[in-house]
mmCIF file of C-alpha atoms in Angstrom:
data_model
loop_
_atom_site.group_PDB
_atom_site.id
_atom_site.type_symbol
_atom_site.label_atom_id
_atom_site.label_comp_id
_atom_site.label_asym_id
_atom_site.label_seq_id
_atom_site.Cartn_x
_atom_site.Cartn_y
_atom_site.Cartn_z
ATOM 1 C CA MET A 18 -39.237 19.580 -80.597
ATOM 2 C CA ARG A 19 -36.029 19.478 -82.601
ATOM 3 C CA VAL A 20 -33.911 22.638 -82.607
ATOM 4 C CA LEU A 21 -30.699 23.504 -84.434
ATOM 5 C CA LEU A 22 -28.377 25.734 -82.392
ATOM 6 C CA VAL A 23 -25.818 27.617 -84.491
ATOM 7 C CA GLU A 24 -23.379 29.413 -82.187
ATOM 8 C CA ASP A 25 -19.602 29.791 -82.539
ATOM 9 C CA SER A 26 -18.948 30.309 -78.824
ATOM 10 C CA LEU A 27 -18.316 26.795 -77.501
ATOM 11 C CA LYS A 28 -18.977 27.878 -73.928
ATOM 12 C CA LEU A 29 -22.330 29.495 -74.711
ATOM 13 C CA ALA A 30 -23.359 26.673 -77.066
ATOM 14 C CA THR A 31 -22.571 24.002 -74.474
ATOM 15 C CA TRP A 32 -24.559 25.801 -71.784
ATOM 16 C CA LEU A 33 -27.522 26.487 -74.068
ATOM 17 C CA CYS A 34 -27.587 22.940 -75.402
ATOM 18 C CA LYS A 35 -27.657 21.394 -71.915
ATOM 19 C CA ALA A 36 -30.253 23.864 -70.652
ATOM 20 C CA LEU A 37 -32.610 23.314 -73.585
ATOM 21 C CA GLN A 38 -32.238 19.541 -73.397
ATOM 22 C CA GLN A 39 -33.242 19.688 -69.725
ATOM 23 C CA HIS A 40 -36.454 21.360 -70.917
ATOM 24 C CA ASN A 41 -37.243 18.527 -73.356
ATOM 25 C CA PHE A 42 -35.864 20.110 -76.517
ATOM 26 C CA ASN A 43 -33.944 17.835 -78.876
ATOM 27 C CA VAL A 44 -30.920 19.960 -79.785
ATOM 28 C CA ASP A 45 -28.327 19.592 -82.535
ATOM 29 C CA ARG A 46 -25.528 22.145 -82.434
ATOM 30 C CA VAL A 47 -22.924 23.379 -84.879
ATOM 31 C CA HIS A 48 -20.369 26.147 -84.641
ATOM 32 C CA ASP A 49 -19.955 27.547 -88.150
ATOM 33 C CA GLY A 50 -22.246 28.774 -90.868
ATOM 34 C CA ALA A 51 -21.163 26.383 -93.616
ATOM 35 C CA GLU A 52 -21.956 23.343 -91.474
ATOM 36 C CA ALA A 53 -25.305 24.856 -90.513
ATOM 37 C CA ASP A 54 -26.147 25.492 -94.160
ATOM 38 C CA SER A 55 -25.270 21.896 -95.038
ATOM 39 C CA LEU A 56 -27.423 20.485 -92.215
ATOM 40 C CA LEU A 57 -30.371 22.683 -93.097
ATOM 41 C CA ARG A 58 -30.339 21.288 -96.632
ATOM 42 C CA THR A 59 -30.772 17.713 -95.407
ATOM 43 C CA GLU A 60 -32.309 17.802 -91.912
ATOM 44 C CA ALA A 61 -35.680 19.083 -90.703
ATOM 45 C CA TYR A 62 -36.018 21.220 -87.577
ATOM 46 C CA ASP A 63 -38.864 22.849 -85.679
ATOM 47 C CA ALA A 64 -36.758 25.961 -85.103
ATOM 48 C CA VAL A 65 -33.258 27.382 -85.572
ATOM 49 C CA ILE A 66 -31.348 29.528 -83.076
ATOM 50 C CA LEU A 67 -28.887 31.391 -85.267
ATOM 51 C CA ASP A 68 -25.963 33.561 -84.215
ATOM 52 C CA LEU A 69 -25.028 36.133 -86.846
ATOM 53 C CA GLY A 70 -21.294 36.272 -86.228
ATOM 54 C CA LEU A 71 -20.177 32.885 -87.538
ATOM 55 C CA PRO A 72 -17.009 31.570 -89.210
ATOM 56 C CA SER A 73 -17.034 30.122 -92.753
ATOM 57 C CA LEU A 74 -20.444 31.611 -93.550
ATOM 58 C CA ASP A 75 -22.147 34.366 -91.569
ATOM 59 C CA GLY A 76 -25.604 33.957 -90.074
ATOM 60 C CA VAL A 77 -27.216 36.414 -92.464
ATOM 61 C CA SER A 78 -26.049 34.300 -95.415
ATOM 62 C CA VAL A 79 -27.278 31.098 -93.733
ATOM 63 C CA LEU A 80 -30.708 32.674 -93.274
ATOM 64 C CA GLN A 81 -30.748 34.078 -96.795
ATOM 65 C CA ARG A 82 -29.984 30.668 -98.280
ATOM 66 C CA MET A 83 -32.677 29.013 -96.148
ATOM 67 C CA ARG A 84 -35.376 31.349 -97.355
ATOM 68 C CA ALA A 85 -34.147 31.173 -100.962
ATOM 69 C CA ARG A 86 -34.695 27.393 -100.807
ATOM 70 C CA GLY A 87 -38.249 27.991 -99.630
ATOM 71 C CA SER A 88 -37.654 26.847 -96.039
ATOM 72 C CA ALA A 89 -40.228 28.226 -93.610
ATOM 73 C CA THR A 90 -38.507 26.859 -90.485
ATOM 74 C CA PRO A 91 -38.757 29.483 -87.709
ATOM 75 C CA VAL A 92 -35.488 31.288 -86.994
ATOM 76 C CA ILE A 93 -34.484 33.250 -83.910
ATOM 77 C CA ILE A 94 -31.349 35.277 -84.505
ATOM 78 C CA LEU A 95 -28.867 36.071 -81.738
ATOM 79 C CA THR A 96 -27.123 39.427 -81.914
ATOM 80 C CA ALA A 97 -24.823 41.610 -79.887
ATOM 81 C CA ARG A 98 -26.855 44.267 -78.116
ATOM 82 C CA GLY A 99 -25.761 47.145 -80.344
ATOM 83 C CA ASP A 100 -26.079 45.486 -83.742
ATOM 84 C CA LEU A 101 -29.313 47.179 -84.816
ATOM 85 C CA GLU A 102 -28.425 47.054 -88.502
ATOM 86 C CA ASP A 103 -27.834 43.285 -88.384
ATOM 87 C CA ARG A 104 -31.135 42.746 -86.571
ATOM 88 C CA VAL A 105 -33.006 44.751 -89.205
ATOM 89 C CA ILE A 106 -31.295 42.853 -92.023
ATOM 90 C CA GLY A 107 -32.117 39.527 -90.382
ATOM 91 C CA LEU A 108 -35.766 40.381 -89.882
ATOM 92 C CA ASN A 109 -36.063 41.680 -93.430
ATOM 93 C CA LEU A 110 -34.594 38.415 -94.738
ATOM 94 C CA GLY A 111 -37.228 36.386 -92.935
ATOM 95 C CA ALA A 112 -36.084 35.814 -89.356
ATOM 96 C CA ASP A 113 -39.055 35.280 -87.044
ATOM 97 C CA ASP A 114 -37.558 36.902 -83.959
ATOM 98 C CA TYR A 115 -34.283 38.110 -82.503
ATOM 99 C CA LEU A 116 -32.663 38.123 -79.089
ATOM 100 C CA ALA A 117 -29.821 40.384 -77.994
ATOM 101 C CA LYS A 118 -26.924 39.012 -75.974
ATOM 102 C CA PRO A 119 -26.698 38.660 -73.034
ATOM 103 C CA PHE A 120 -30.140 37.104 -72.557
ATOM 104 C CA GLU A 121 -32.036 35.011 -70.035
ATOM 105 C CA LEU A 122 -32.757 31.366 -70.816
ATOM 106 C CA GLU A 123 -36.421 31.850 -69.863
ATOM 107 C CA GLU A 124 -36.806 34.524 -72.535
ATOM 108 C CA LEU A 125 -35.207 32.360 -75.209
ATOM 109 C CA GLU A 126 -37.511 29.464 -74.278
ATOM 110 C CA ALA A 127 -40.569 31.711 -74.431
ATOM 111 C CA ARG A 128 -39.580 32.982 -77.859
ATOM 112 C CA LEU A 129 -38.898 29.445 -79.077
ATOM 113 C CA HIS A 130 -42.339 28.307 -77.957
ATOM 114 C CA ALA A 131 -43.956 31.314 -79.634
ATOM 115 C CA VAL A 132 -42.306 30.893 -83.049
ATOM 116 C CA ILE A 133 -42.934 27.124 -83.075
ATOM 117 C CA ARG A 134 -46.616 27.634 -82.166
ATOM 118 C CA ARG A 135 -47.027 30.206 -84.920
ATOM 119 C CA ALA A 136 -45.381 27.853 -87.418
ATOM 120 C CA HIS A 137 -48.070 25.274 -86.593
ATOM 121 C CA GLY A 138 -50.897 27.809 -86.769
ATOM 122 C CA VAL A 139 -51.411 27.906 -82.990
ATOM 123 C CA SER A 140 -51.917 31.382 -81.578
ATOM 124 C CA THR A 141 -52.359 30.654 -77.860
ATOM 125 C CA PRO A 142 -49.876 29.180 -75.329
ATOM 126 C CA THR A 143 -52.358 26.437 -74.369
ATOM 127 C CA VAL A 144 -53.132 23.749 -76.954
ATOM 128 C CA ARG A 145 -56.210 21.555 -76.389
ATOM 129 C CA LEU A 146 -57.508 18.321 -77.839
ATOM 130 C CA GLY A 147 -60.585 17.115 -76.005
ATOM 131 C CA PRO A 148 -59.589 16.654 -72.346
ATOM 132 C CA LEU A 149 -55.859 16.914 -73.177
ATOM 133 C CA GLU A 150 -54.170 20.273 -72.575
ATOM 134 C CA TYR A 151 -50.623 21.349 -73.232
ATOM 135 C CA GLU A 152 -49.246 24.523 -71.698
ATOM 136 C CA SER A 153 -46.297 25.345 -73.899
ATOM 137 C CA SER A 154 -45.031 28.060 -71.560
ATOM 138 C CA GLY A 155 -44.570 25.573 -68.742
ATOM 139 C CA ARG A 156 -44.259 22.512 -71.000
ATOM 140 C CA LEU A 157 -46.924 20.672 -69.023
ATOM 141 C CA PHE A 158 -49.457 18.139 -70.252
ATOM 142 C CA ARG A 159 -52.728 17.741 -68.363
ATOM 143 C CA VAL A 160 -55.707 15.442 -68.869
ATOM 144 C CA ASN A 161 -58.948 16.533 -67.215
ATOM 145 C CA GLY A 162 -56.908 18.956 -65.145
ATOM 146 C CA GLN A 163 -54.473 16.320 -63.872
ATOM 147 C CA ARG A 164 -50.811 16.541 -64.846
ATOM 148 C CA LEU A 165 -49.430 13.735 -67.004
ATOM 149 C CA GLN A 166 -46.128 12.487 -65.607
ATOM 150 C CA LEU A 167 -44.059 11.784 -68.695
ATOM 151 C CA ARG A 168 -40.440 10.942 -69.323
ATOM 152 C CA PRO A 169 -38.574 13.369 -71.623
ATOM 153 C CA LYS A 170 -38.854 11.287 -74.804
ATOM 154 C CA GLU A 171 -42.514 10.432 -74.070
ATOM 155 C CA HIS A 172 -43.164 14.145 -73.649
ATOM 156 C CA ALA A 173 -41.401 14.926 -76.920
ATOM 157 C CA VAL A 174 -43.362 12.322 -78.914
ATOM 158 C CA LEU A 175 -46.692 13.523 -77.516
ATOM 159 C CA GLU A 176 -45.764 17.132 -78.221
ATOM 160 C CA VAL A 177 -45.066 16.354 -81.880
ATOM 161 C CA LEU A 178 -48.368 14.462 -82.210
ATOM 162 C CA LEU A 179 -50.371 17.205 -80.506
ATOM 163 C CA MET A 180 -48.916 20.012 -82.610
ATOM 164 C CA ARG A 181 -50.060 17.989 -85.637
ATOM 165 C CA MET A 182 -53.331 16.752 -84.135
ATOM 166 C CA GLY A 183 -55.718 15.261 -86.650
ATOM 167 C CA LYS A 184 -52.877 14.705 -89.117
ATOM 168 C CA VAL A 185 -50.949 11.534 -89.837
ATOM 169 C CA VAL A 186 -47.429 11.662 -88.399
ATOM 170 C CA SER A 187 -45.033 9.099 -89.810
ATOM 171 C CA LYS A 188 -42.639 7.055 -87.708
ATOM 172 C CA ALA A 189 -39.759 8.633 -89.638
ATOM 173 C CA LEU A 190 -40.893 12.154 -88.792
ATOM 174 C CA LEU A 191 -41.326 11.301 -85.103
ATOM 175 C CA TYR A 192 -37.852 9.796 -85.009
ATOM 176 C CA GLU A 193 -36.391 12.813 -86.773
ATOM 177 C CA ARG A 194 -38.059 15.304 -84.405
ATOM 178 C CA VAL A 195 -37.419 13.453 -81.143
ATOM 179 C CA PHE A 196 -33.958 11.949 -81.573
ATOM 180 C CA SER A 197 -30.762 13.830 -82.325
ATOM 181 C CA MET A 198 -28.179 13.047 -84.980
ATOM 182 C CA GLU A 199 -26.091 11.319 -82.292
ATOM 183 C CA ALA A 200 -28.841 8.801 -81.463
ATOM 184 C CA THR A 201 -27.676 5.189 -81.603
ATOM 185 C CA THR A 202 -31.192 3.740 -81.926
ATOM 186 C CA GLY A 203 -33.215 3.290 -85.111
ATOM 187 C CA PRO A 204 -36.728 4.491 -86.055
ATOM 188 C CA ASP A 205 -38.339 1.392 -84.508
ATOM 189 C CA VAL A 206 -37.677 2.901 -81.063
ATOM 190 C CA VAL A 207 -40.643 5.196 -81.769
ATOM 191 C CA GLU A 208 -42.983 2.219 -81.314
ATOM 192 C CA ILE A 209 -41.748 1.799 -77.744
ATOM 193 C CA TYR A 210 -42.686 5.367 -76.864
ATOM 194 C CA ILE A 211 -46.041 5.126 -78.631
ATOM 195 C CA HIS A 212 -46.771 2.035 -76.529
ATOM 196 C CA ARG A 213 -45.820 3.875 -73.320
ATOM 197 C CA LEU A 214 -47.945 6.893 -74.226
ATOM 198 C CA ARG A 215 -50.950 4.707 -74.917
ATOM 199 C CA LYS A 216 -50.675 3.380 -71.367
ATOM 200 C CA HIS A 217 -50.677 6.940 -70.025
ATOM 201 C CA LEU A 218 -53.747 7.781 -72.141
ATOM 202 C CA ILE A 219 -55.909 4.773 -71.260
ATOM 203 C CA ASP A 220 -59.472 5.871 -70.391
ATOM 204 C CA THR A 221 -58.624 9.562 -70.811
ATOM 205 C CA GLY A 222 -60.704 10.265 -73.914
ATOM 206 C CA VAL A 223 -57.605 10.741 -76.075
ATOM 207 C CA SER A 224 -55.955 8.001 -78.123
ATOM 208 C CA ILE A 225 -53.137 7.411 -80.582
ATOM 209 C CA VAL A 226 -54.450 5.687 -83.681
ATOM 210 C CA THR A 227 -52.134 3.670 -85.920
ATOM 211 C CA LEU A 228 -52.702 3.899 -89.662
ATOM 212 C CA ARG A 229 -50.744 0.952 -90.969
ATOM 213 C CA GLY A 230 -48.047 1.928 -93.401
ATOM 214 C CA LEU A 231 -48.673 5.638 -92.818
ATOM 215 C CA GLY A 232 -48.085 6.533 -89.187
ATOM 216 C CA TYR A 233 -49.972 7.762 -86.137
ATOM 217 C CA VAL A 234 -52.804 10.200 -85.449
ATOM 218 C CA LEU A 235 -53.642 11.741 -82.076
ATOM 219 C CA GLU A 236 -57.417 11.953 -81.713
ATOM 220 C CA ALA A 237 -60.046 12.756 -79.110
ATOM 221 C CA ASP A 238 -62.431 9.813 -78.685
#
């Protein structure tokens, strides 16, 4: 899942970015509100982690502009522990959740999973398609109870397909959600990971169907 991290503290942003990437999140990060606002006009994300105290343009204004454009991307706002008024303003403007600093990484991950699930209409932490199960809390895939051993990008591609199960997912969308802005590869790299996933899913009862010219669909046989 692709996440935009907007945090002006370079130390905190660096730590958070590395930690989330180790847990299979594809993270873009910026350090001021104006840059975040510009990115959010042109890029698509599964969630935004948004600090409120930002240079150039504050987090409240970034959020307000997002919602004014009709963006429904889930937003978790980061606040100093005592900033109750800012938290209330953020929630009233359409933030999906908030987290007070200092916080534990595990809590941020749990909240990220929750807002992304809700955005896709999934209410439970375990997503199922036939014999395939995904435990979002532990970020584990299982088929018939057996864990699927996937590389990070394979995991990310399958996660995107599962969250949109039964729907056509274009190559462009998969590339956008799985690879960061710094990626040096092109969209055709998606085909490599689809091929690898198909090998993992042989004889499991779940398959990735190609609809030529449209994209891919994850289906239970």
